Coordinates of C-alpha atoms in Angstrom, one line a residue:
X1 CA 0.0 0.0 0.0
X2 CA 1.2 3.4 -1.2
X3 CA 2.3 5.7 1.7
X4 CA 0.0 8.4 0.1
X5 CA -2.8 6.3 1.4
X6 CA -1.6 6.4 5.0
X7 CA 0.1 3.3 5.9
X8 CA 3.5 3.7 6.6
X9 CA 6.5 0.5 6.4
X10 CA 7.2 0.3 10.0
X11 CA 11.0 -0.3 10.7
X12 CA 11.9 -2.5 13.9
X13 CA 15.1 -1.2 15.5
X14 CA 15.0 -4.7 17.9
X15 CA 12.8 -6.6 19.7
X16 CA 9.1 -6.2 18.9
X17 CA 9.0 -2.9 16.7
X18 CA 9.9 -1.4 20.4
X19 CA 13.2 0.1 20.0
X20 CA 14.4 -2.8 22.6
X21 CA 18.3 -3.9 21.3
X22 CA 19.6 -6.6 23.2
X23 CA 23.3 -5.2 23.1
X24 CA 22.0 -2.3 25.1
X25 CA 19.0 -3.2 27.3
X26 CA 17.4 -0.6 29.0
X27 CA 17.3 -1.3 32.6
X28 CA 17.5 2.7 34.2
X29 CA 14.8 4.2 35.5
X30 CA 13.3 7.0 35.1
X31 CA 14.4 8.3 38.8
X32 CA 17.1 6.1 39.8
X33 CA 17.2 5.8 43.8
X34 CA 19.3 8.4 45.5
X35 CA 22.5 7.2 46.9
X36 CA 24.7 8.5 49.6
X37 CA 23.7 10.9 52.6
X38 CA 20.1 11.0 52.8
X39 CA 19.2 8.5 50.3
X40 CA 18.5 4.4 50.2
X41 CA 20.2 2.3 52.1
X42 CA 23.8 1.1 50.5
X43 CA 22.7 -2.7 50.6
X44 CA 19.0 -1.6 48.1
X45 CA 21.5 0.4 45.7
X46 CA 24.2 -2.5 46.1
X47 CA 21.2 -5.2 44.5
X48 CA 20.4 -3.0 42.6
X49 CA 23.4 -2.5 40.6
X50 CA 24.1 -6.4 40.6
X51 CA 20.6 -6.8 39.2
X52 CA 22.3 -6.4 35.9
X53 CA 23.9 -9.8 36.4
X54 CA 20.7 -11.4 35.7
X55 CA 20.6 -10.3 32.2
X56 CA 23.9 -11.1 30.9
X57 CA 23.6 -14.5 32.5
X58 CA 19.7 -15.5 33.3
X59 CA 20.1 -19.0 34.0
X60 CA 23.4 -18.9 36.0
X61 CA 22.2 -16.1 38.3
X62 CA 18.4 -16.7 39.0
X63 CA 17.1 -19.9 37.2
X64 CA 13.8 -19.5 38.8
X65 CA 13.1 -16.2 37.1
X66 CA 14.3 -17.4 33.8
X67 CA 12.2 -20.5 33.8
X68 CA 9.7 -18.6 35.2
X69 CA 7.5 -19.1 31.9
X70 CA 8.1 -23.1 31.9
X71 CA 10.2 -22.6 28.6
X72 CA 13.1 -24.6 29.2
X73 CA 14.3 -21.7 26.6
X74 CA 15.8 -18.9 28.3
X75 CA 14.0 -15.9 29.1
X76 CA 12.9 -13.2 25.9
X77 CA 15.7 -10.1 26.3
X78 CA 12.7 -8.0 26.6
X79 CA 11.1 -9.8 29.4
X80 CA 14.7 -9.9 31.6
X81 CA 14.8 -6.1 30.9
X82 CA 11.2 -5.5 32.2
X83 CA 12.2 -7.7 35.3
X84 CA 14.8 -5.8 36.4
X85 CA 13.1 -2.5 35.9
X86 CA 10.6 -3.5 37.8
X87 CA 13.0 -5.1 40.6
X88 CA 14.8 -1.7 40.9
X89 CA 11.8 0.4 41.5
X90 CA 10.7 -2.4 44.0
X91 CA 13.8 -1.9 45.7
X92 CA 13.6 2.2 46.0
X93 CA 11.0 1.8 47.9
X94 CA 12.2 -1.6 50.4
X95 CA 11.4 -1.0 53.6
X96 CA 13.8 -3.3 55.0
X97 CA 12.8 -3.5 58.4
X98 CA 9.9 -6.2 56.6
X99 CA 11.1 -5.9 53.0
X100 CA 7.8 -4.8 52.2
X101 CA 7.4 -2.2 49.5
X102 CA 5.8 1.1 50.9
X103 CA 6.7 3.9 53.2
X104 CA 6.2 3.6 57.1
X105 CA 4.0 6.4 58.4
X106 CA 2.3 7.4 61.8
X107 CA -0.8 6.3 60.4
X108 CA 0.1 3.0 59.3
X109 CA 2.1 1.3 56.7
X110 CA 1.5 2.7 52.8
X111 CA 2.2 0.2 50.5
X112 CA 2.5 1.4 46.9
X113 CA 0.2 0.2 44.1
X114 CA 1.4 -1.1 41.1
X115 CA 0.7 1.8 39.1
X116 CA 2.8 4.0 41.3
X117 CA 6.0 1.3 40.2
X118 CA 4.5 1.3 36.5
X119 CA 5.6 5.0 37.0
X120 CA 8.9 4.7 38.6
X121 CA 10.4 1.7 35.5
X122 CA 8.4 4.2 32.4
X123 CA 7.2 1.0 30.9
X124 CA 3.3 0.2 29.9
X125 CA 1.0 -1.7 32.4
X126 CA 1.0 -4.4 30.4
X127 CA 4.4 -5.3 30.4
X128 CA 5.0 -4.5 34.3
X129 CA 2.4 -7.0 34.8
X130 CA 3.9 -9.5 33.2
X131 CA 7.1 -9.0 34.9
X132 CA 5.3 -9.2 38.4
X133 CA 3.8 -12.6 36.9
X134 CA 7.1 -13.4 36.5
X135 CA 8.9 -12.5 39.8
X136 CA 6.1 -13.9 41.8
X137 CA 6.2 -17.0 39.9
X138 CA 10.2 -17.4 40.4
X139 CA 9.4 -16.7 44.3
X140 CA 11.4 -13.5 44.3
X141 CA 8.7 -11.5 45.5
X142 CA 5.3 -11.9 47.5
X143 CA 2.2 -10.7 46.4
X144 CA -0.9 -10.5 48.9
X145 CA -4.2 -8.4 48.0
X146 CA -5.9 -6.8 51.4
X147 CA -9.3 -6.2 51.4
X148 CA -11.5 -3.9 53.8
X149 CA -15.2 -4.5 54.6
X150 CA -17.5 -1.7 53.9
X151 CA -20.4 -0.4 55.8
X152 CA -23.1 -2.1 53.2
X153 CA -21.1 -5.6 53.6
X154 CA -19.3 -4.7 50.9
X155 CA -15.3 -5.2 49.7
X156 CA -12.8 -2.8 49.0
X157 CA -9.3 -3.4 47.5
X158 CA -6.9 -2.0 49.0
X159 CA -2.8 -1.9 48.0
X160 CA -1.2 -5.5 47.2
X161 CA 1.1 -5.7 50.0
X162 CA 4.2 -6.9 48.6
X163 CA 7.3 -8.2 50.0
X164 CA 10.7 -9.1 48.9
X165 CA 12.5 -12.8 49.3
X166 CA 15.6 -12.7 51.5
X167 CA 17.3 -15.0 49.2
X168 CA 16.7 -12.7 46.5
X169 CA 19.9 -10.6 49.1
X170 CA 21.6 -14.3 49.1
X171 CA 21.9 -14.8 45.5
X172 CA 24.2 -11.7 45.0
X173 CA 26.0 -12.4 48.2
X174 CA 24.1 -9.6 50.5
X175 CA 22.1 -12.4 53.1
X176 CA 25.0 -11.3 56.0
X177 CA 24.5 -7.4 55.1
X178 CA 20.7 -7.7 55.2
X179 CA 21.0 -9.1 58.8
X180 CA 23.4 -6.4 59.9
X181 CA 21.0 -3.8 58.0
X182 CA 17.6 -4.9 59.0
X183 CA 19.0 -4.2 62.8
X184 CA 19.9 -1.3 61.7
X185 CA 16.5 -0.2 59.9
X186 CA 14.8 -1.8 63.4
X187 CA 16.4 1.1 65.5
X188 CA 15.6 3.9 62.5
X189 CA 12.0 2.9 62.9
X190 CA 12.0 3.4 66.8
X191 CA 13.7 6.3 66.4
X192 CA 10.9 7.5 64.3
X193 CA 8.6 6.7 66.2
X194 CA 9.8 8.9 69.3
X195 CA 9.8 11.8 66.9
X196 CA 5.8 10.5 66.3
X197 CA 4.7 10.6 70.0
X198 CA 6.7 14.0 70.4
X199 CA 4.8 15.5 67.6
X200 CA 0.8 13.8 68.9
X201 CA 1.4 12.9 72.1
X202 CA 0.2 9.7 71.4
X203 CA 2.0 6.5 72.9
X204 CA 3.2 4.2 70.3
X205 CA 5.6 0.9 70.6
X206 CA 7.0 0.3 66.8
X207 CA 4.7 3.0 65.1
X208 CA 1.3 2.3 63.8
X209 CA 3.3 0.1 61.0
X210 CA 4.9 -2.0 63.4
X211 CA 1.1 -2.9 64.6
X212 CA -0.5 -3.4 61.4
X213 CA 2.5 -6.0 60.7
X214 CA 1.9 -8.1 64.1
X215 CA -1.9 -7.6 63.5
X216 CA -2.1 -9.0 60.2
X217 CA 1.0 -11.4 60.9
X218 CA 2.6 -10.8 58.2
X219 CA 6.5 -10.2 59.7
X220 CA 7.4 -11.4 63.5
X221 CA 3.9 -13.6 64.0
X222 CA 2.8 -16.7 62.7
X223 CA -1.2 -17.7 62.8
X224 CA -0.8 -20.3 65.3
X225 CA 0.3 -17.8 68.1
X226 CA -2.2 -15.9 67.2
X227 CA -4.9 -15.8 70.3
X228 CA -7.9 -16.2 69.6
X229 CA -7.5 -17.8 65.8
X230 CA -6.4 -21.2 67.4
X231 CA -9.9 -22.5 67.5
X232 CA -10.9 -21.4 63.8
X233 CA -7.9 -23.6 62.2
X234 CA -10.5 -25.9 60.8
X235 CA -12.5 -22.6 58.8
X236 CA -9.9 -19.9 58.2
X237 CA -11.1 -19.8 54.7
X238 CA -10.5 -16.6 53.0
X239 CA -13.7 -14.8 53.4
X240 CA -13.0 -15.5 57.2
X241 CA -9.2 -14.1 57.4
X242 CA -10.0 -10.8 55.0
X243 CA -12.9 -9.7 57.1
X244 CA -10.4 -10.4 60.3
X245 CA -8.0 -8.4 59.0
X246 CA -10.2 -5.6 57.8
X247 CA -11.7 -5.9 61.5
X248 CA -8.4 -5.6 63.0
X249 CA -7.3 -2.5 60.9
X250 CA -10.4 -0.6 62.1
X251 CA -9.9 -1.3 65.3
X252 CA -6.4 -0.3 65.7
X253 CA -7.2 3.1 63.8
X254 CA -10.1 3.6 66.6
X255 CA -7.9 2.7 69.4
X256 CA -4.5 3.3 68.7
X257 CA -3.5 3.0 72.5
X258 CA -4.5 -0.3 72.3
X259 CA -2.0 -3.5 72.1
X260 CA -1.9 -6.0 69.1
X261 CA -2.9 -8.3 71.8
X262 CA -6.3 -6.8 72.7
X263 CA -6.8 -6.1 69.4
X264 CA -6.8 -9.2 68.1
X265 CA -8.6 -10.5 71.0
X266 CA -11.3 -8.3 70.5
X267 CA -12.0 -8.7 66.7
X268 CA -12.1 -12.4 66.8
X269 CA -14.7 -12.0 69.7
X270 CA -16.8 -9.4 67.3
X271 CA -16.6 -12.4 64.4
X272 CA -17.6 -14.7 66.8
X273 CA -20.6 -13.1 67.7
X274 CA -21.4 -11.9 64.2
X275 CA -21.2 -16.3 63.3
X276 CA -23.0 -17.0 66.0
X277 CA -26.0 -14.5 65.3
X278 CA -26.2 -15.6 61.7
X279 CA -26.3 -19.1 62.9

C-alpha cells in the first residue's frame, strides 16, 4: 500500500517494533534511587546495581526467574529487561525492616500500588504486569491483596502488599549485610517513632506500621500464636481471614493505645458473635 494512502513501512530497531536492542537493554529508571547521605540504604543500591547480572547470565544467576514461563528456553531479552526495571523500582521503595514495599507512616504502613512502580520503570501496564507474573512465579517476591469490609457488607481493594525474598539478598552475596541492615533499619523505625509521639502525644511501641504487621501477621507472628484464631484452624477460609483483617485495621485506627494483643482479641470476639447471630 502506497504511503499516500496512510500506511507507513514500520522499521523495527529490535525486539518487537519497540526500539528494545539486546546489546543495550534498557534497565534505568526514570528516577534512579538516590544514593549516599540522605538517600536508600547502601545494601537496596548495592542489589540494585548487581541486578544487571541477571541479564547477561539468566540462567546462571536466578534460574527460577528465567524459567519462570516453563520454557526450558531462556527468558525473551525483553522480558529480563522488564524484570529488572521492575525489581529496581521495587527496591527504591524496600522498607527493610519487613522488606515490604511502601513507606512507614504514623498512620500505618503505605504500601504502593502497582501503578505507582509502573511510573517509577516508564514501561506500559502491560508489560510491568507480566514482569510481576514473572517475579512472583520465580518466588522472588510476595504478592498478597488486602481487602477492607465496607459499611453495606461490601469489599474494598486495597494496596497489594508486597514483600521481597531474603534469598533474593543471598543470591548476589548480600544475606549477612541484610542481617546487619535490617537491625539497623529496626532502630531507624524506633527512632521515628519517638519523633511521632513528640509530635501527637500519642504513645506508640513500633509505630502504627509496626502494629499493622503483628496484626495481620505478616513479619514477627505466625497464625498459630495468634490468640484467639487457634480454634478457627479448621475454617480460616478466606472470606474468614479478610474480614479479620479488615476488622483488626479498624480497630487499631479507633484505638490506637490499644496492644496487638487486645486487638486481636477483640475482633475475633466481634466475628464470633457476628457467626453465632447468623447461625
Amino acid at each position: 500500500m502506497p504511503e499516500s494512502a496512510g500506511y507507513r513501512p514500520r522499521v523495527n530497531l529490535g525486539g518487537n517494533f519497540c526500539g528494545h536492542n539486546p546489546l543495550t537493554p534498557s534497565i534505568a529508571l526514570l528516577s534512579p534511587a538516590k544514593k549516599g547521605a540522605g538517600g536508600a540504604p547502601r545494601i537496596l543500591t548495592a542489589l540494585s546495581e548487581r541486578l544487571e547480572q541477571y541479564y547477561w547470565r539468566p540462567r546462571y544467576v536466578l534460574p527460577s526467574l528465567d524459567l519462570a514461563n516453563g520454557s526450558p528456553r531462556k527468558q525473551r531479552t525483553e522480558r529480563r529487561e522488564a524484570c529488572i526495571k521492575l525489581l529496581r523500582a521495587i527496591l527504591k521503595f524496600t522498607d527493610l525492616a519487613s522488606l515490604r514495599v511502601g513507606i512507614p507512616t504514623k498512620t500505618g504502613f503505605m504500601c504502593l500500588t502497582l501503578d505507582y512502580l509502573t511510573g517509577e520503570t516508564g514501561m506500559t501496564q502491560r508489560r510491568v504486569e507480566r514482569a510481576l507474573r514473572d517475579l512472583k512465579a520465580a518466588n522472588l517476591l510476595t504478592v498478597s491483596q488486602p481487602r477492607q469490609l465496607q459499611p453495606d457488607g461490601s469489599w474494598r481493594g486495597l494496596a497489594a502488599v508486597k514483600a521481597l525474598s531474603k534469598e533474593l539478598f543471598a543470591v548476589f552475596g548480600l544475606k549477612v549485610a541484610l542481617k546487619l541492615e535490617q537491625v539497623k533499619a529496626v532502630k531507624r523505625l524506633k527512632k521515628k517513632v519517638e519523633a511521632w509521639n513528640q509530635e501527637d502525644g500519642q504513645t506508640r511501641t513500633l509505630g502504627d506500621a509496626a502494629r499493622v504487621r503483628l496484626i495481620t501477621g505478616m513479619v514477627g507472628t505466625s497464625r498459630r500464636s495468634t490468640p484467639g484464631l487457634r480454634k478457627h484452624q479448621s475454617r480460616q477460609d478466606e472470606e474468614y481471614m479478610r474480614a479479620y483483617t479488615a476488622l483488626c485495621a479498624e480497630l487499631m485506627q479507633e484505638h490506637p493505645d490499644w496492644p496487638p494483643d487486645k486487638i486481636r482479641s477483640q475482633a475475633s470476639q466481634i466475628l464470633d458473635a457476628q457467626g453465632r447471630k447468623k447461625a
